[in-house]
Coordinates of N, CA, C and O in Angstrom, one line a residue:
M1 N -33.6 -61.7 -47.7 CA -32.5 -61.3 -49.0 C -34.2 -61.6 -49.7 O -34.8 -62.0 -50.0
I2 N -33.0 -60.6 -51.2 CA -33.5 -60.9 -52.2 C -33.2 -61.6 -53.0 O -31.9 -61.8 -53.3
V3 N -34.4 -63.0 -54.0 CA -33.8 -63.8 -54.8 C -34.0 -63.4 -56.0 O -35.4 -63.0 -56.2
V4 N -33.4 -63.5 -57.2 CA -33.8 -62.8 -58.4 C -34.2 -64.4 -59.0 O -32.9 -65.4 -59.3
V5 N -34.8 -64.2 -59.7 CA -35.4 -65.6 -61.0 C -35.1 -65.2 -62.1 O -35.9 -64.3 -62.7
S6 N -34.3 -66.3 -62.5 CA -34.2 -65.4 -64.3 C -35.0 -67.2 -64.9 O -35.5 -67.8 -64.2
T7 N -35.6 -66.3 -66.0 CA -36.4 -67.4 -66.7 C -36.3 -67.7 -68.3 O -35.7 -66.2 -68.5
A8 N -36.4 -68.5 -68.9 CA -36.8 -68.8 -70.3 C -37.9 -69.2 -70.6 O -38.3 -70.1 -70.2
K9 N -38.4 -68.5 -71.4 CA -40.1 -68.7 -72.0 C -40.0 -68.7 -73.7 O -39.4 -67.5 -74.2
R10 N -40.5 -69.8 -74.5 CA -40.1 -69.5 -75.7 C -41.6 -70.6 -76.5 O -41.8 -71.6 -75.6
T11 N -42.2 -69.5 -77.5 CA -43.3 -70.8 -77.7 C -42.2 -71.3 -79.5 O -42.3 -70.5 -79.8
L12 N -42.5 -73.0 -79.2 CA -42.4 -73.2 -80.0 C -43.2 -74.0 -80.6 O -44.6 -74.6 -80.2
E13 N -43.2 -74.1 -82.0 CA -44.6 -74.6 -83.3 C -43.9 -76.6 -83.0 O -42.8 -76.7 -83.8
M14 N -45.1 -76.8 -82.7 CA -44.9 -78.3 -82.3 C -45.7 -79.0 -83.0 O -47.0 -78.4 -83.9
R15 N -45.8 -80.0 -83.5 CA -46.7 -81.5 -84.5 C -47.2 -82.5 -83.4 O -46.5 -83.4 -82.8
L16 N -48.5 -82.7 -83.1 CA -49.0 -83.6 -82.7 C -49.1 -84.6 -83.7 O -50.5 -84.7 -84.8
I17 N -48.6 -85.7 -83.9 CA -48.3 -86.9 -84.0 C -49.6 -87.5 -84.1 O -50.5 -87.9 -83.3
L18 N -50.6 -87.5 -85.5 CA -51.7 -88.5 -85.4 C -51.7 -89.9 -86.1 O -52.6 -91.1 -85.7
G19 N -50.4 -90.3 -86.5 CA -50.0 -91.7 -87.8 C -49.0 -91.1 -88.1 O -48.4 -90.1 -88.3
P20 N -48.9 -91.8 -88.8 CA -47.9 -92.3 -89.8 C -46.9 -90.8 -90.6 O -46.2 -90.4 -90.8
D21 N -48.1 -90.6 -91.0 CA -47.9 -89.0 -92.3 C -49.1 -88.5 -91.9 O -49.6 -87.4 -92.7
E22 N -49.6 -88.0 -90.7 CA -50.6 -87.5 -90.0 C -50.3 -86.5 -89.0 O -49.9 -87.5 -88.3
A23 N -50.4 -85.2 -88.9 CA -49.8 -84.5 -87.8 C -50.7 -83.0 -88.3 O -50.9 -82.8 -89.4
V24 N -51.0 -82.5 -86.9 CA -51.6 -81.2 -86.9 C -50.8 -80.3 -85.8 O -50.2 -80.6 -85.0
P25 N -50.6 -78.9 -86.4 CA -49.8 -78.2 -85.4 C -50.9 -78.0 -84.2 O -51.7 -78.0 -83.9
V26 N -49.4 -77.5 -82.9 CA -49.8 -76.9 -81.4 C -48.8 -76.4 -81.4 O -47.7 -76.4 -81.6
A27 N -49.1 -75.4 -80.4 CA -47.9 -74.8 -80.2 C -47.6 -75.4 -78.6 O -48.5 -75.3 -77.9
G28 N -46.3 -75.1 -78.1 CA -45.7 -75.6 -77.0 C -45.3 -74.3 -77.0 O -44.1 -73.9 -77.0
R29 N -45.7 -73.9 -75.4 CA -45.0 -72.4 -74.6 C -44.0 -73.2 -73.5 O -44.5 -73.9 -72.6
F30 N -43.1 -73.3 -73.7 CA -41.9 -73.8 -72.7 C -41.6 -72.7 -71.7 O -41.3 -71.9 -72.4
S31 N -41.6 -73.3 -70.4 CA -40.9 -72.5 -69.9 C -39.9 -72.8 -68.7 O -39.9 -74.2 -68.4
Y32 N -38.8 -72.2 -68.1 CA -38.1 -72.9 -67.3 C -37.5 -71.4 -66.4 O -37.6 -70.3 -66.2
R33 N -37.5 -72.0 -65.1 CA -37.2 -70.6 -63.9 C -36.2 -71.6 -63.0 O -35.9 -72.8 -63.0
S34 N -35.1 -70.2 -62.8 CA -34.0 -70.7 -62.1 C -34.2 -71.0 -60.4 O -33.6 -72.2 -59.4
D35 N -35.1 -70.8 -60.2 CA -35.6 -70.9 -58.6 C -36.9 -72.7 -58.6 O -36.7 -73.4 -57.6
R36 N -36.6 -73.2 -59.8 CA -36.9 -74.4 -60.5 C -36.5 -75.4 -60.8 O -36.6 -75.9 -62.5
P37 N -34.9 -75.1 -60.7 CA -34.2 -75.6 -62.1 C -34.3 -77.0 -62.3 O -33.2 -77.5 -63.6
Y38 N -34.5 -78.0 -61.9 CA -34.7 -79.3 -62.0 C -35.6 -79.6 -63.7 O -35.7 -80.7 -64.2
E39 N -36.9 -78.7 -63.7 CA -37.9 -78.8 -64.1 C -38.1 -78.1 -65.5 O -38.0 -76.8 -65.4
V40 N -39.0 -78.6 -66.4 CA -39.5 -77.2 -67.6 C -41.4 -77.7 -67.6 O -41.7 -79.0 -66.7
E41 N -41.8 -76.9 -67.7 CA -43.0 -76.6 -68.1 C -43.0 -76.2 -69.5 O -42.7 -75.3 -70.3
V42 N -44.3 -76.9 -70.0 CA -44.3 -76.7 -71.3 C -46.1 -77.4 -70.9 O -47.0 -77.8 -70.7
A43 N -46.6 -75.4 -71.7 CA -48.2 -75.5 -72.0 C -48.6 -75.9 -73.3 O -47.9 -75.2 -74.4
F44 N -49.5 -76.8 -73.4 CA -50.1 -76.8 -74.8 C -50.9 -76.2 -75.4 O -52.3 -75.9 -74.9
I45 N -50.5 -75.1 -76.3 CA -51.7 -74.5 -76.5 C -52.5 -74.5 -78.1 O -52.0 -74.6 -79.5
S46 N -54.0 -74.7 -78.2 CA -54.8 -74.7 -79.4 C -55.8 -73.6 -79.4 O -56.4 -73.2 -78.3
R47 N -55.7 -73.1 -80.4 CA -56.7 -71.8 -81.0 C -56.6 -71.0 -79.5 O -58.1 -70.6 -78.8
G48 N -55.4 -70.8 -79.0 CA -55.7 -69.6 -77.9 C -55.7 -70.1 -76.8 O -55.8 -69.2 -75.6
Q49 N -56.2 -71.4 -76.1 CA -56.1 -71.7 -75.2 C -55.6 -72.9 -75.1 O -54.7 -73.7 -75.7
T50 N -55.1 -73.2 -73.5 CA -53.7 -73.5 -72.8 C -54.9 -74.7 -72.9 O -55.8 -75.0 -71.7
V51 N -54.5 -76.2 -73.2 CA -55.1 -77.6 -72.8 C -54.5 -78.2 -72.4 O -55.5 -79.1 -71.8
A52 N -53.9 -78.1 -72.3 CA -53.0 -79.3 -71.1 C -51.4 -78.4 -70.4 O -50.8 -77.6 -71.7
T53 N -50.8 -79.0 -69.0 CA -49.5 -78.6 -69.3 C -49.2 -79.5 -68.1 O -49.4 -80.3 -67.9
W54 N -48.0 -80.0 -69.1 CA -47.0 -81.2 -68.3 C -45.1 -80.5 -67.9 O -45.6 -79.2 -68.2
L55 N -45.4 -80.7 -66.6 CA -44.1 -80.7 -66.0 C -42.5 -81.7 -66.0 O -43.6 -83.0 -65.9
F56 N -41.5 -81.7 -66.2 CA -40.8 -82.9 -66.8 C -39.2 -82.5 -66.5 O -39.5 -81.3 -66.7
A57 N -38.4 -83.2 -66.1 CA -37.2 -83.1 -66.2 C -36.5 -81.9 -67.3 O -36.3 -82.7 -68.4
R58 N -35.7 -81.4 -67.1 CA -35.2 -80.5 -68.2 C -33.6 -81.2 -69.0 O -33.3 -81.8 -69.5
E59 N -33.6 -82.5 -67.8 CA -32.4 -83.0 -68.5 C -33.0 -84.1 -68.7 O -32.3 -84.9 -70.0
L60 N -34.2 -84.7 -69.3 CA -34.9 -85.6 -70.3 C -34.3 -84.7 -71.8 O -34.3 -85.2 -72.9
L61 N -35.1 -83.2 -72.3 CA -35.1 -83.3 -73.2 C -33.8 -82.7 -73.4 O -33.1 -82.8 -73.9
L62 N -32.6 -82.6 -72.5 CA -31.2 -82.5 -72.7 C -30.7 -83.8 -73.4 O -30.2 -83.5 -74.6
A63 N -31.2 -84.7 -72.9 CA -30.8 -86.0 -72.9 C -31.5 -86.7 -74.2 O -30.8 -87.4 -75.2
G64 N -32.7 -86.3 -74.7 CA -33.3 -86.4 -75.7 C -33.1 -86.1 -76.9 O -33.1 -86.4 -78.3
L65 N -31.8 -84.9 -76.8 CA -31.7 -84.3 -78.0 C -30.2 -85.5 -79.1 O -30.2 -85.1 -80.3
H66 N -30.1 -86.1 -77.9 CA -28.6 -87.3 -79.1 C -29.1 -88.7 -78.7 O -29.1 -89.5 -79.8
D67 N -30.3 -89.1 -77.5 CA -30.0 -90.3 -77.7 C -31.7 -90.5 -77.4 O -32.2 -89.1 -76.6
E68 N -32.0 -91.5 -76.9 CA -33.5 -91.9 -76.2 C -33.3 -91.4 -74.8 O -32.5 -92.3 -74.7
A69 N -34.4 -90.9 -74.2 CA -34.1 -90.6 -72.7 C -35.8 -91.0 -72.3 O -36.8 -90.5 -72.9
G70 N -35.9 -91.2 -71.0 CA -37.1 -91.4 -70.4 C -37.5 -92.7 -70.5 O -37.6 -93.5 -70.8
E71 N -38.3 -93.0 -69.5 CA -39.9 -94.1 -69.2 C -40.5 -93.8 -68.6 O -40.6 -92.7 -67.9
G72 N -41.6 -94.6 -68.5 CA -42.4 -94.3 -68.3 C -43.9 -93.0 -68.7 O -43.6 -93.0 -69.9
D73 N -43.9 -92.5 -68.2 CA -45.0 -91.0 -68.5 C -44.2 -90.2 -69.6 O -45.2 -89.3 -70.3
V74 N -43.4 -90.1 -69.3 CA -41.9 -89.0 -70.4 C -41.2 -89.9 -71.2 O -40.8 -89.9 -70.5
R75 N -40.9 -90.0 -72.2 CA -39.7 -90.2 -73.3 C -39.7 -88.8 -74.3 O -40.6 -88.5 -74.9
V76 N -38.1 -89.1 -75.0 CA -37.8 -88.0 -75.5 C -37.0 -89.2 -76.8 O -35.9 -89.5 -76.2
W77 N -36.5 -88.6 -77.9 CA -36.0 -88.6 -78.8 C -36.1 -87.9 -80.0 O -36.8 -87.8 -80.1
S78 N -34.8 -88.3 -80.4 CA -34.4 -87.3 -82.0 C -34.7 -88.2 -82.9 O -34.4 -89.3 -82.8
F79 N -35.3 -87.4 -84.3 CA -35.6 -88.4 -85.2 C -35.6 -87.6 -86.2 O -35.2 -86.7 -86.1
R80 N -35.0 -87.9 -87.6 CA -34.8 -87.2 -88.7 C -35.1 -88.1 -90.2 O -34.8 -89.3 -90.0
R81 N -36.0 -87.7 -90.8 CA -36.7 -88.8 -92.3 C -35.4 -88.0 -92.9 O -35.1 -86.5 -92.8
P82 N -35.5 -89.1 -93.8 CA -34.8 -88.2 -95.3 C -35.1 -86.9 -95.3 O -36.4 -87.1 -96.0
G83 N -34.0 -85.8 -95.8 CA -34.4 -84.9 -96.9 C -35.7 -83.8 -95.7 O -35.5 -82.9 -96.4
E84 N -35.8 -84.0 -94.3 CA -36.2 -82.9 -93.4 C -34.9 -82.7 -92.4 O -34.6 -83.4 -92.1
P85 N -35.6 -81.6 -91.8 CA -35.0 -81.4 -90.2 C -35.2 -82.5 -89.4 O -36.0 -82.9 -89.0
R86 N -34.1 -82.7 -89.0 CA -33.8 -83.0 -87.4 C -35.0 -82.7 -86.6 O -35.0 -81.5 -86.2
R87 N -36.4 -83.6 -86.0 CA -36.8 -83.4 -85.0 C -36.7 -83.9 -83.6 O -36.2 -85.3 -83.2
V88 N -37.3 -83.4 -82.4 CA -37.2 -84.1 -81.6 C -38.7 -84.8 -81.1 O -39.4 -83.6 -81.0
H89 N -38.7 -85.7 -80.6 CA -39.9 -86.4 -80.2 C -40.4 -86.0 -78.3 O -39.1 -87.1 -78.4
I90 N -41.4 -86.0 -78.6 CA -42.0 -85.7 -77.0 C -43.1 -87.0 -76.9 O -44.1 -86.0 -77.3
E91 N -43.4 -87.9 -75.8 CA -44.0 -88.6 -76.1 C -44.6 -88.6 -74.5 O -43.8 -88.7 -73.5
L92 N -46.1 -88.0 -74.0 CA -46.9 -88.2 -73.4 C -47.5 -89.3 -72.6 O -48.4 -89.3 -73.7
S93 N -47.4 -89.8 -71.6 CA -48.2 -91.1 -71.7 C -49.5 -90.9 -70.3 O -48.6 -90.4 -69.3
T94 N -50.1 -90.9 -70.0 CA -51.1 -90.5 -68.6 C -52.0 -92.6 -69.2 O -51.5 -93.7 -69.3
D95 N -52.1 -92.4 -67.4 CA -53.4 -94.2 -67.5 C -54.1 -94.2 -68.5 O -54.2 -95.4 -69.4
D96 N -54.7 -93.2 -69.0 CA -55.6 -93.2 -70.0 C -55.6 -93.3 -71.7 O -55.9 -94.0 -72.8
S97 N -53.9 -92.6 -72.0 CA -53.9 -92.0 -73.3 C -52.2 -91.7 -73.6 O -51.9 -91.9 -72.1
V98 N -52.1 -92.0 -74.4 CA -50.6 -91.6 -75.2 C -50.4 -90.8 -76.1 O -51.6 -90.6 -77.4
C99 N -49.8 -89.8 -76.2 CA -49.6 -88.6 -77.8 C -48.2 -88.2 -77.5 O -47.6 -88.8 -77.1
E100 N -47.7 -87.9 -78.8 CA -46.8 -88.3 -79.4 C -46.7 -86.3 -80.1 O -47.6 -86.7 -80.9
L101 N -45.7 -85.9 -79.9 CA -45.6 -84.0 -79.9 C -44.1 -84.7 -81.0 O -43.1 -85.0 -80.0
S102 N -43.9 -83.5 -82.0 CA -42.2 -83.3 -82.3 C -42.2 -81.9 -82.7 O -43.0 -81.2 -82.9
V103 N -41.1 -81.3 -81.8 CA -40.4 -80.1 -82.3 C -39.1 -80.0 -83.1 O -38.4 -81.0 -83.0
R104 N -38.7 -79.0 -84.1 CA -37.9 -78.9 -84.7 C -36.8 -78.7 -83.4 O -36.2 -78.2 -82.8
A105 N -35.5 -79.9 -83.6 CA -34.6 -79.7 -82.5 C -33.8 -78.7 -83.0 O -33.3 -78.0 -82.0
T106 N -33.9 -77.4 -83.6 CA -33.3 -76.9 -83.8 C -33.5 -75.5 -83.2 O -32.6 -74.6 -81.9
E107 N -34.7 -75.3 -83.0 CA -35.7 -74.9 -82.2 C -35.5 -74.9 -80.2 O -35.5 -74.4 -79.7
L108 N -35.6 -76.5 -80.4 CA -35.3 -76.7 -79.1 C -34.2 -76.9 -78.5 O -34.3 -76.0 -77.0
T109 N -33.4 -76.9 -78.9 CA -31.9 -76.4 -78.8 C -31.3 -75.2 -78.4 O -30.7 -75.3 -77.1
A110 N -31.8 -74.4 -79.1 CA -32.1 -73.1 -78.8 C -32.6 -72.6 -77.6 O -32.0 -71.8 -77.0
W111 N -33.7 -73.1 -77.2 CA -34.0 -72.4 -75.8 C -33.7 -73.3 -74.9 O -33.1 -72.8 -73.8
L112 N -33.4 -74.7 -75.1 CA -32.7 -75.3 -74.0 C -30.8 -74.9 -74.0 O -30.7 -74.8 -72.4
E113 N -30.5 -74.3 -74.7 CA -29.1 -73.5 -74.8 C -29.5 -72.2 -73.4 O -28.6 -71.3 -72.5
Q114 N -30.8 -71.4 -73.6 CA -30.8 -70.8 -72.8 C -30.8 -70.5 -71.2 O -30.6 -70.4 -70.4
T115 N -31.9 -72.2 -71.2 CA -31.8 -72.2 -70.0 C -30.1 -72.9 -69.2 O -29.9 -72.9 -68.0
V116 N -29.9 -73.6 -70.1 CA -28.3 -73.9 -69.7 C -27.4 -72.8 -69.3 O -26.7 -72.5 -68.2
A117 N -27.6 -71.6 -69.8 CA -27.1 -70.0 -69.6 C -27.1 -69.9 -68.3 O -26.5 -69.1 -67.2
I118 N -28.6 -69.8 -67.9 CA -29.2 -69.3 -66.7 C -28.5 -70.7 -65.7 O -28.5 -69.8 -64.3
V119 N -29.3 -72.0 -65.5 CA -28.5 -72.8 -64.8 C -27.8 -74.0 -65.5 O -28.7 -74.9 -65.9
P120 N -26.3 -74.2 -65.1 CA -25.9 -74.8 -66.2 C -26.1 -76.7 -65.4 O -26.1 -76.6 -64.1
P121 N -25.7 -77.3 -66.5 CA -26.4 -78.7 -65.3 C -25.6 -79.2 -64.6 O -24.2 -79.4 -65.4
G122 N -25.5 -80.1 -63.7 CA -25.2 -80.2 -62.6 C -24.8 -79.5 -61.6 O -24.6 -79.8 -60.3
D123 N -25.3 -78.1 -61.6 CA -25.3 -77.1 -60.5 C -26.7 -77.0 -60.7 O -27.2 -75.5 -59.4
E124 N -27.8 -77.3 -60.2 CA -29.2 -77.4 -60.4 C -29.5 -76.8 -58.4 O -30.1 -76.2 -58.3
G125 N -28.6 -77.7 -57.9 CA -28.9 -77.9 -56.6 C -28.3 -76.3 -55.7 O -28.7 -76.0 -54.3
G126 N -27.3 -75.9 -56.2 CA -27.0 -74.4 -56.3 C -28.1 -73.6 -55.9 O -28.0 -72.4 -55.5
Y127 N -29.4 -73.8 -56.9 CA -30.0 -72.6 -57.2 C -31.5 -73.1 -56.2 O -32.4 -72.3 -56.5
L128 N -31.7 -74.1 -56.3 CA -32.5 -75.0 -55.2 C -32.7 -74.4 -53.9 O -31.7 -74.8 -52.5
D129 N -33.9 -73.2 -53.4 CA -34.1 -72.8 -52.0 C -34.8 -73.8 -51.3 O -36.1 -73.6 -51.2
M130 N -34.3 -74.7 -50.5 CA -35.1 -75.9 -49.9 C -35.7 -75.4 -49.0 O -37.0 -76.0 -48.4
D131 N -35.6 -74.4 -47.9 CA -36.0 -73.8 -46.9 C -37.4 -73.3 -47.7 O -38.4 -73.6 -47.3
A132 N -37.6 -72.8 -48.6 CA -38.6 -72.1 -49.2 C -39.5 -73.0 -49.4 O -41.0 -73.4 -49.1
H133 N -39.0 -74.4 -50.2 CA -39.7 -75.2 -51.2 C -40.3 -76.1 -49.5 O -41.5 -76.3 -49.5
L134 N -39.8 -76.0 -48.8 CA -40.1 -76.9 -47.4 C -40.8 -76.2 -46.8 O -42.1 -76.4 -46.0
A135 N -41.3 -75.2 -46.6 CA -42.3 -73.8 -46.0 C -43.5 -74.2 -47.2 O -44.7 -74.2 -46.5
R136 N -43.4 -74.3 -48.5 CA -45.1 -74.2 -49.1 C -45.1 -75.8 -49.2 O -46.2 -75.5 -49.0
L137 N -44.3 -76.7 -48.7 CA -45.0 -78.0 -48.8 C -45.8 -77.8 -47.3 O -46.7 -78.6 -47.0
F138 N -45.2 -77.5 -46.5 CA -45.7 -77.6 -44.8 C -46.8 -76.6 -44.7 O -47.9 -77.3 -43.7
A139 N -46.8 -75.7 -45.6 CA -47.8 -74.7 -45.8 C -49.2 -75.3 -46.3 O -50.2 -75.1 -46.3
G140 N -48.9 -76.8 -47.1 CA -49.8 -77.3 -48.1 C -50.0 -76.1 -49.5 O -50.8 -76.7 -50.0
K141 N -49.0 -75.9 -49.8 CA -49.6 -74.7 -50.7 C -48.7 -75.3 -52.3 O -48.2 -75.0 -52.9
C142 N -48.2 -77.1 -52.0 CA -47.4 -77.5 -52.8 C -48.8 -78.2 -53.8 O -49.5 -78.5 -53.4

């Protein structure tokens, strides 16, 4: 059986929030795969090097476009300063630290629309190959 994997990838310019009025640019390479329909991978790139990679639920980004979503390690919410375009904030937490990034809502929305065209929300289960994932798990490759 041949399985065709569809992907959506885009590098988005983000801001790493350092303070109320201070931020530095960072690139976020957003990746989505139809064979892993529930997750999004974001690789954060600085000076051409991947400095961190996070995996989290696509559902968090979709929900965070309109409401506050998530708890624990990943939280997402929409924000708009007067006179500026709306942005989506992504807060990532570890045991040691918390970082907050933001991305233009229009750019994130455009990329998320590509993922929705690949796998509509609610249809993820039909794209998940449980046999393959279980085989990887039992082979110790997860």
